[in-house]
Tab-separated table of C-alpha atoms and ligand atoms in Angstrom:
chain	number	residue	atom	x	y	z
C	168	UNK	CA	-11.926	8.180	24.028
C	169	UNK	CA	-11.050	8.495	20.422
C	170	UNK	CA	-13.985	8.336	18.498
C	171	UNK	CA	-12.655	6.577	15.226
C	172	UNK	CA	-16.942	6.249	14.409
C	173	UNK	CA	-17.477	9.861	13.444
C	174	UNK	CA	-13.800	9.871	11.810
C	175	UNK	CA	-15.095	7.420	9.416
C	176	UNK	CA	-18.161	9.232	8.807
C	177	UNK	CA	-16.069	12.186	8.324
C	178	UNK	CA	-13.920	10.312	5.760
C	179	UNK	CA	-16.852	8.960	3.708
C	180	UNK	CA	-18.350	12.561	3.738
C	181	UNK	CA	-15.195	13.970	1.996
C	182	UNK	CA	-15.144	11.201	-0.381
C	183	UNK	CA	-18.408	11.302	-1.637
C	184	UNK	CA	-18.000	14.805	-2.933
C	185	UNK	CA	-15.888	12.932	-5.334
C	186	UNK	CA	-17.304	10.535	-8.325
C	187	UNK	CA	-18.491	7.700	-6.225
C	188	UNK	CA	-19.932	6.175	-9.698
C	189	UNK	CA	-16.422	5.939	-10.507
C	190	UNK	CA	-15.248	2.054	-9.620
C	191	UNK	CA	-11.326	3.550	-8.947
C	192	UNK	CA	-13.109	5.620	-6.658
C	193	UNK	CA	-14.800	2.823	-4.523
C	194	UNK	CA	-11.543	1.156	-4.886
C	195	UNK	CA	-9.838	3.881	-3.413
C	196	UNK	CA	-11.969	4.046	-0.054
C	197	UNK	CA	-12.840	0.119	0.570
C	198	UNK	CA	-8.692	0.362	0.630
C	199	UNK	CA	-8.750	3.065	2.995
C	200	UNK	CA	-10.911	1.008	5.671
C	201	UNK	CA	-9.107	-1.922	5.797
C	202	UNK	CA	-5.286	-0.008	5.678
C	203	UNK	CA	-7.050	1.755	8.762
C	204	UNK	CA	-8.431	-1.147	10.060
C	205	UNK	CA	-5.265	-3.275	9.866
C	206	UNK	CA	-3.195	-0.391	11.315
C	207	UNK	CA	-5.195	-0.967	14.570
C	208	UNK	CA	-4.787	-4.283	14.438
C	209	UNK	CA	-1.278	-4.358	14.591
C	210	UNK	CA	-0.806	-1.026	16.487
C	211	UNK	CA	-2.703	-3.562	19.091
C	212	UNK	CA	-0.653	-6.963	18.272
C	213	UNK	CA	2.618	-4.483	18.639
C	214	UNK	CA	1.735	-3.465	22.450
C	215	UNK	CA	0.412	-0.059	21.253
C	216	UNK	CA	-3.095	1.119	23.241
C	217	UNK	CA	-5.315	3.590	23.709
C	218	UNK	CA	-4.747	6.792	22.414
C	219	UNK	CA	-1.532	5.651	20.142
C	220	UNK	CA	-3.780	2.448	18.786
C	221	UNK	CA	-6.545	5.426	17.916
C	222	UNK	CA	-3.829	7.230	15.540
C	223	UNK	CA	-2.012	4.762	14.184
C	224	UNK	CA	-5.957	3.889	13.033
C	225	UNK	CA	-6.090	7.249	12.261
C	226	UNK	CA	-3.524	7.469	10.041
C	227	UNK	CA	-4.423	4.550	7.833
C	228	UNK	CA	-7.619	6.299	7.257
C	229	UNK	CA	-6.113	9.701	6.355
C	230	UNK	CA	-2.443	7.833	4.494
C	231	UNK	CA	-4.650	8.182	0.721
C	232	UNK	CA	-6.891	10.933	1.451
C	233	UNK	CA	-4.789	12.667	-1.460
C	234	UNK	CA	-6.159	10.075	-4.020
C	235	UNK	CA	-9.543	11.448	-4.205
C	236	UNK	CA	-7.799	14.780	-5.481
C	237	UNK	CA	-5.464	13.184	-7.894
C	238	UNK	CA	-7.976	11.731	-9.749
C	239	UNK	CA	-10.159	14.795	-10.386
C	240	UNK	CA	-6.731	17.164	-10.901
C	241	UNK	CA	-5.130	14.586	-13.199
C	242	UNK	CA	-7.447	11.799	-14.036
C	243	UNK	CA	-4.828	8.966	-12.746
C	244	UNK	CA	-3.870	6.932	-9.948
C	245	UNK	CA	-0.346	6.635	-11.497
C	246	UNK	CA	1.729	8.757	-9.563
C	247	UNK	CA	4.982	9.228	-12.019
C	248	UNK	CA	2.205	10.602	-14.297
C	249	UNK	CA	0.596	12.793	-11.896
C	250	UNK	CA	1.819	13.386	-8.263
C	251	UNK	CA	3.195	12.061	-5.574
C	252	UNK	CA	-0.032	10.891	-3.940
C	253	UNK	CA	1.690	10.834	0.188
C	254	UNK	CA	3.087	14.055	-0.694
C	255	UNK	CA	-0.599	15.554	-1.305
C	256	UNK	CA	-2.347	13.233	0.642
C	257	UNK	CA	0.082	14.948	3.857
C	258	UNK	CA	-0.002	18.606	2.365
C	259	UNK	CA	-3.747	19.337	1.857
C	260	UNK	CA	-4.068	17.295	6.086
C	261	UNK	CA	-1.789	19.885	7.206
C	262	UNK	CA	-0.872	22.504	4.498
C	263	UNK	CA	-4.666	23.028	4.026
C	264	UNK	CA	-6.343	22.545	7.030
C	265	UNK	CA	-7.858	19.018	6.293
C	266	UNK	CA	-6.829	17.042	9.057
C	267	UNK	CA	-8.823	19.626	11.294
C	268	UNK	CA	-12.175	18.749	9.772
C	269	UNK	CA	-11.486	15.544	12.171
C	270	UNK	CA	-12.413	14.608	15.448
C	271	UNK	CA	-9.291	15.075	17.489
C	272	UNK	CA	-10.334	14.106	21.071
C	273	UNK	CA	-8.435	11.552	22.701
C	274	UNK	CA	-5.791	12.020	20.297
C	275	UNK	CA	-1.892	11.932	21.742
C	276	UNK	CA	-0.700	15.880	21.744
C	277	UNK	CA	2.222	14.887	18.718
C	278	UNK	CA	-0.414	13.434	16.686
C	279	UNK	CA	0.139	16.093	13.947
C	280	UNK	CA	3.658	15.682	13.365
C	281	UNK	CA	3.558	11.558	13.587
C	282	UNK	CA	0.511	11.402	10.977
C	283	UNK	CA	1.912	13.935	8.745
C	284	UNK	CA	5.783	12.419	8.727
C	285	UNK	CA	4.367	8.761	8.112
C	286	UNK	CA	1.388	9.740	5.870
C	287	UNK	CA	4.672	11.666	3.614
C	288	UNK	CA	6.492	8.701	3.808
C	289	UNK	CA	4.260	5.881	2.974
C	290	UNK	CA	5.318	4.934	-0.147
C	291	UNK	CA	8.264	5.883	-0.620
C	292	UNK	CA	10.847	2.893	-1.681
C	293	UNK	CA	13.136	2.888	1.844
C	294	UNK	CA	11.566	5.415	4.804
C	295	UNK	CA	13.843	8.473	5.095
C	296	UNK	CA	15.886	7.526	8.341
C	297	UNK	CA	14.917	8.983	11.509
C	298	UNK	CA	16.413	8.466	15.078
C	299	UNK	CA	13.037	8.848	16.581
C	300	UNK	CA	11.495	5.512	17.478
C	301	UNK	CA	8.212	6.737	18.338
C	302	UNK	CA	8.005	8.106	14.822
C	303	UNK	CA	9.797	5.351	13.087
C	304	UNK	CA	6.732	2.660	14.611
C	305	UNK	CA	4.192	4.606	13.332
C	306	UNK	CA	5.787	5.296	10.014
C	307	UNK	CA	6.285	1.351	9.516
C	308	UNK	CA	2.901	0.490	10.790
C	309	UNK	CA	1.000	2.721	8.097
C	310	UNK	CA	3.440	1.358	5.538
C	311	UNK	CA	3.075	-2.807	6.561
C	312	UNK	CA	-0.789	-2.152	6.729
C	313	UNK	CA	-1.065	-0.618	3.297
C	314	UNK	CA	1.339	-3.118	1.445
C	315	UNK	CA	-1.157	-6.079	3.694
C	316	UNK	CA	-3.724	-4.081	1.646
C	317	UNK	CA	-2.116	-3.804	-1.655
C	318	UNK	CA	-1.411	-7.417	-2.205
C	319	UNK	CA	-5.171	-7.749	-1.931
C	320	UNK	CA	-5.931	-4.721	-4.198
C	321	UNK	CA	-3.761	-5.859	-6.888
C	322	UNK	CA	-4.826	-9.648	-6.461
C	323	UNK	CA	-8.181	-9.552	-6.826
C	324	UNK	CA	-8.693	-5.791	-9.379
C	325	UNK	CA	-7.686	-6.592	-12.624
C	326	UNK	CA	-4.576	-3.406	-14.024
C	327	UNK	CA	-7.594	-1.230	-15.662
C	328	UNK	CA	-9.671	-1.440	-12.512
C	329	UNK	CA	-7.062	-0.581	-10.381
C	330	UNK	CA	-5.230	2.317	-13.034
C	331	UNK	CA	-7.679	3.011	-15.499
C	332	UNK	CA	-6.226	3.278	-18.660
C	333	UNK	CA	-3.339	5.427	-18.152
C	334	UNK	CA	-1.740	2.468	-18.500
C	335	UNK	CA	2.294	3.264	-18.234
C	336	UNK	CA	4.170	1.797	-21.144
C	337	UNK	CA	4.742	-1.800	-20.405
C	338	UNK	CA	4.836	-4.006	-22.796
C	339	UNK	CA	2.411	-7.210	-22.295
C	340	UNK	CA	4.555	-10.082	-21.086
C	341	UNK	CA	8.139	-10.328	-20.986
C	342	UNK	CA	10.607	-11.745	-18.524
C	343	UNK	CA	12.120	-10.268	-15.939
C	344	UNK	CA	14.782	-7.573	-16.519
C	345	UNK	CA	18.313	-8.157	-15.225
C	346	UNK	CA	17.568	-5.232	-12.849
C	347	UNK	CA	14.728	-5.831	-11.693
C	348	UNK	CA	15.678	-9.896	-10.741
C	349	UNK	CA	18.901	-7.966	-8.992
C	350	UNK	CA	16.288	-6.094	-6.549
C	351	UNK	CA	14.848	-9.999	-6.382
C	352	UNK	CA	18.325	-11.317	-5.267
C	353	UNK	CA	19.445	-8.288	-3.184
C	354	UNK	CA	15.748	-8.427	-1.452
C	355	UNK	CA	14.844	-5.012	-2.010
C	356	UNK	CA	11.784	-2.903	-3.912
C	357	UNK	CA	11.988	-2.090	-6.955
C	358	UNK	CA	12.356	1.923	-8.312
C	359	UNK	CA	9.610	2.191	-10.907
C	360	UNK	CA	12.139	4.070	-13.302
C	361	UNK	CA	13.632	0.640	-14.113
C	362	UNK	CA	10.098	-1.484	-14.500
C	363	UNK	CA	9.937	-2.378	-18.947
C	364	UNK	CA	7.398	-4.740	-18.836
C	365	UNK	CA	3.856	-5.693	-17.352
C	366	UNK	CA	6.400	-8.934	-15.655
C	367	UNK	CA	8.183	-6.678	-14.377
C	368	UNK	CA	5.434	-4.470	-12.454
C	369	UNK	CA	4.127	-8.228	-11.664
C	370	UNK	CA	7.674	-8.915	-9.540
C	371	UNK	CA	7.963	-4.969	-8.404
C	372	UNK	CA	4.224	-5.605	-6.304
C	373	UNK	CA	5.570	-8.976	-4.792
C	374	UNK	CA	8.863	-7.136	-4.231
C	375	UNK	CA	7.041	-5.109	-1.424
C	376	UNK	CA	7.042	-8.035	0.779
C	377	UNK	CA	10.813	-7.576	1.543
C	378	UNK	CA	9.967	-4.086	2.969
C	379	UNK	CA	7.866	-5.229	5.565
C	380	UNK	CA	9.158	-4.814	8.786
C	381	UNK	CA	6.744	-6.625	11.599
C	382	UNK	CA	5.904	-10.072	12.294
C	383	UNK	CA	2.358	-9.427	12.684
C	384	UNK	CA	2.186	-8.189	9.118
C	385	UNK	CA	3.694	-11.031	7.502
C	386	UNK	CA	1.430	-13.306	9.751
C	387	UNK	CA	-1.841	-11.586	8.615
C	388	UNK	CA	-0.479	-12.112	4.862
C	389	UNK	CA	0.627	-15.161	4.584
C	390	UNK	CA	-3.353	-15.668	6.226
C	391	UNK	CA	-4.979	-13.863	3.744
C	392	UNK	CA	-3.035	-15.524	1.037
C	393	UNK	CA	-3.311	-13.010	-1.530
C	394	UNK	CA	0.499	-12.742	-1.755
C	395	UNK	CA	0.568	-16.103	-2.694
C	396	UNK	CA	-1.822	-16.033	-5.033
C	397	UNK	CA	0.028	-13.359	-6.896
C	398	UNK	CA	2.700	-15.832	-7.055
C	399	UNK	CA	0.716	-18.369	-8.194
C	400	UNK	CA	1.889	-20.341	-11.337
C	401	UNK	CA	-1.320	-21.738	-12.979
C	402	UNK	CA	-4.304	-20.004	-13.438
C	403	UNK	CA	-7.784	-21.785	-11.650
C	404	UNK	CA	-8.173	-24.204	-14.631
C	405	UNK	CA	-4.829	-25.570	-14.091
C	406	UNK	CA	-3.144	-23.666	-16.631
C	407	UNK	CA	0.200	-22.172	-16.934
C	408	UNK	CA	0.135	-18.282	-16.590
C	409	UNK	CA	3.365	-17.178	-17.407
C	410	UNK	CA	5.949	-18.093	-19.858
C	411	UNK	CA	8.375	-21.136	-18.768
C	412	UNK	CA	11.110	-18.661	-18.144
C	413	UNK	CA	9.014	-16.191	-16.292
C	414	UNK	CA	7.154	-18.926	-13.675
C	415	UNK	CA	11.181	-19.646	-13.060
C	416	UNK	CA	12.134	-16.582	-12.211
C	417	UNK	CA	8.693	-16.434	-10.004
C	418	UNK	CA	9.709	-18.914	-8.562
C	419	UNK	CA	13.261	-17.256	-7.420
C	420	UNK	CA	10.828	-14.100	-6.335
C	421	UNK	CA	9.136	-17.015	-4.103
C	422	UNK	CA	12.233	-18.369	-2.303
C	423	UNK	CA	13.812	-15.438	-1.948
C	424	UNK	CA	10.881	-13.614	-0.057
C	425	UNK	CA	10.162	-17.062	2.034
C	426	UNK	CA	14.304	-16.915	2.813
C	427	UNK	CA	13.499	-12.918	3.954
C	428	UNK	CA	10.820	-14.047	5.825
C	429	UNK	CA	12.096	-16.852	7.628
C	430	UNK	CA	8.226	-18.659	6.788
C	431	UNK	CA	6.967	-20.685	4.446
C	432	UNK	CA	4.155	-18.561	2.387
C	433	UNK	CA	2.104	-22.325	2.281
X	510	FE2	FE1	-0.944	5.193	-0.783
């Protein structure tokens, strides 16, 4: 049996030769327990057991393990600033040697080339297509589980918390571009190269929602709630958050992922 115990002890050990003082840092690995922890979940909810339940788990605890890097290389989290966090996340696993440093018994013999493809592909905008279904579940597991995550993340960390302060150059508050309301209609994500404003990163995040693929994910949350939070048109003392124009278009964002969805996010 999989030991997913001393995986997570491995993980933890790798981190903390990293800046652990640093709160992006902590950030970075509470997300990695629950992506890996949700990825079970569902692996389990999909039909998935045993030794294919232990790496889809698997891979939500390796899918960041690139982050720790980027920070010390570059000092960011933002990718288009950096690198392509998947990309290194997958290269120093198995261009480097990393993914060897864990346990591997009771591991399914393709594990390599299933963790690898779906770590790579993560977060990209659309998954590169594939005609392998056994590879194609485990690429959209690790991707549902860490957008579940993310809604969370962005939720409840406020934008320096989560970025620092390589802030990318939004402006504060704006409405929606044309563009970006398009991805909104066409229920699609949204490429970063077309974000302007702070809005418009607001509306990208929720945007992820029409990428997710399984029932179970959309389930677990509309339960946890922080998507709708993020929609959320008043602040806790009642007041209005965004411009008039911009809690319209939210509102749009709000149907229109409740249409996708077939469910009602409340
Ligand atoms: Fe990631």
């Amino acid at each position: 049996m999989y030991s997913r115990e001393l995986a997570g002890v491995m993980f933890r050990r790798y981190a903390e030769q990293y800046d652990m003082q640093d709160i992006l840092i902590r950030h970075k690995v509470e997300h990695t327990f629950r992506v890996a922890e949700l990825c079970g979940r569902y692996a389990e909810a999909l039909g998935m057991a045993g030794e294919d339940a232990d790496l889809a788990w698997l891979i939500g605890l390796m899918h960041d393990i690139g982050r720790f890097e980027q920070a010390r290389r570059y000092g960011t989290f933002v990718d288009s600033l950096s690198v392509d966090h998947a990309e290194l996340s997958a290269d120093l696993l198995f261009g480097e040697g990393l993914a060897e440093r864990f346990p591997q018994d009771g591991l399914p013999e393709d594990w390599r080339s299933i963790a690898e493809t779906a770590i790579r592909q993560h977060n990209k905008l659309k998954p590169a297509e594939t005609t392998d279904d056994r590879m194609r579940r485990f690429t959209e597991l690790i991707r549902d589980a860490d957008k579940t995550d993310i809604f969370r993340v962005i939720a409840t960390i406020p934008f320096e918390d989560r970025v620092g302060s390589s802030r990318a150059n939004f402006t504060e508050t704006e409405e929606a571009s044309p563009d970006v309301m398009a991805c909104v209609l066409e229920h699609r994500c949204v490429p970063s190269g077309i974000r302007r404003s702070r809005f418009d990163g607001h509306i990208s995040h929720c945007c992820m929602a029409f990428e997710m693929v399984f029932e179970i994910s959309r389930q677990t949350v509309k339960e946890e709630g922080w998507l709708l939070a993020l929609l959320a048109e008043k602040d806790a003392q009642g007041k209005l958050i965004w411009t008039e124009r911009e809690t319209e278009q939210l509102r749009i964002l709000r149907r229109e992922i409740e249409n996708a969805w077939g469910i009602a996010l409340s």
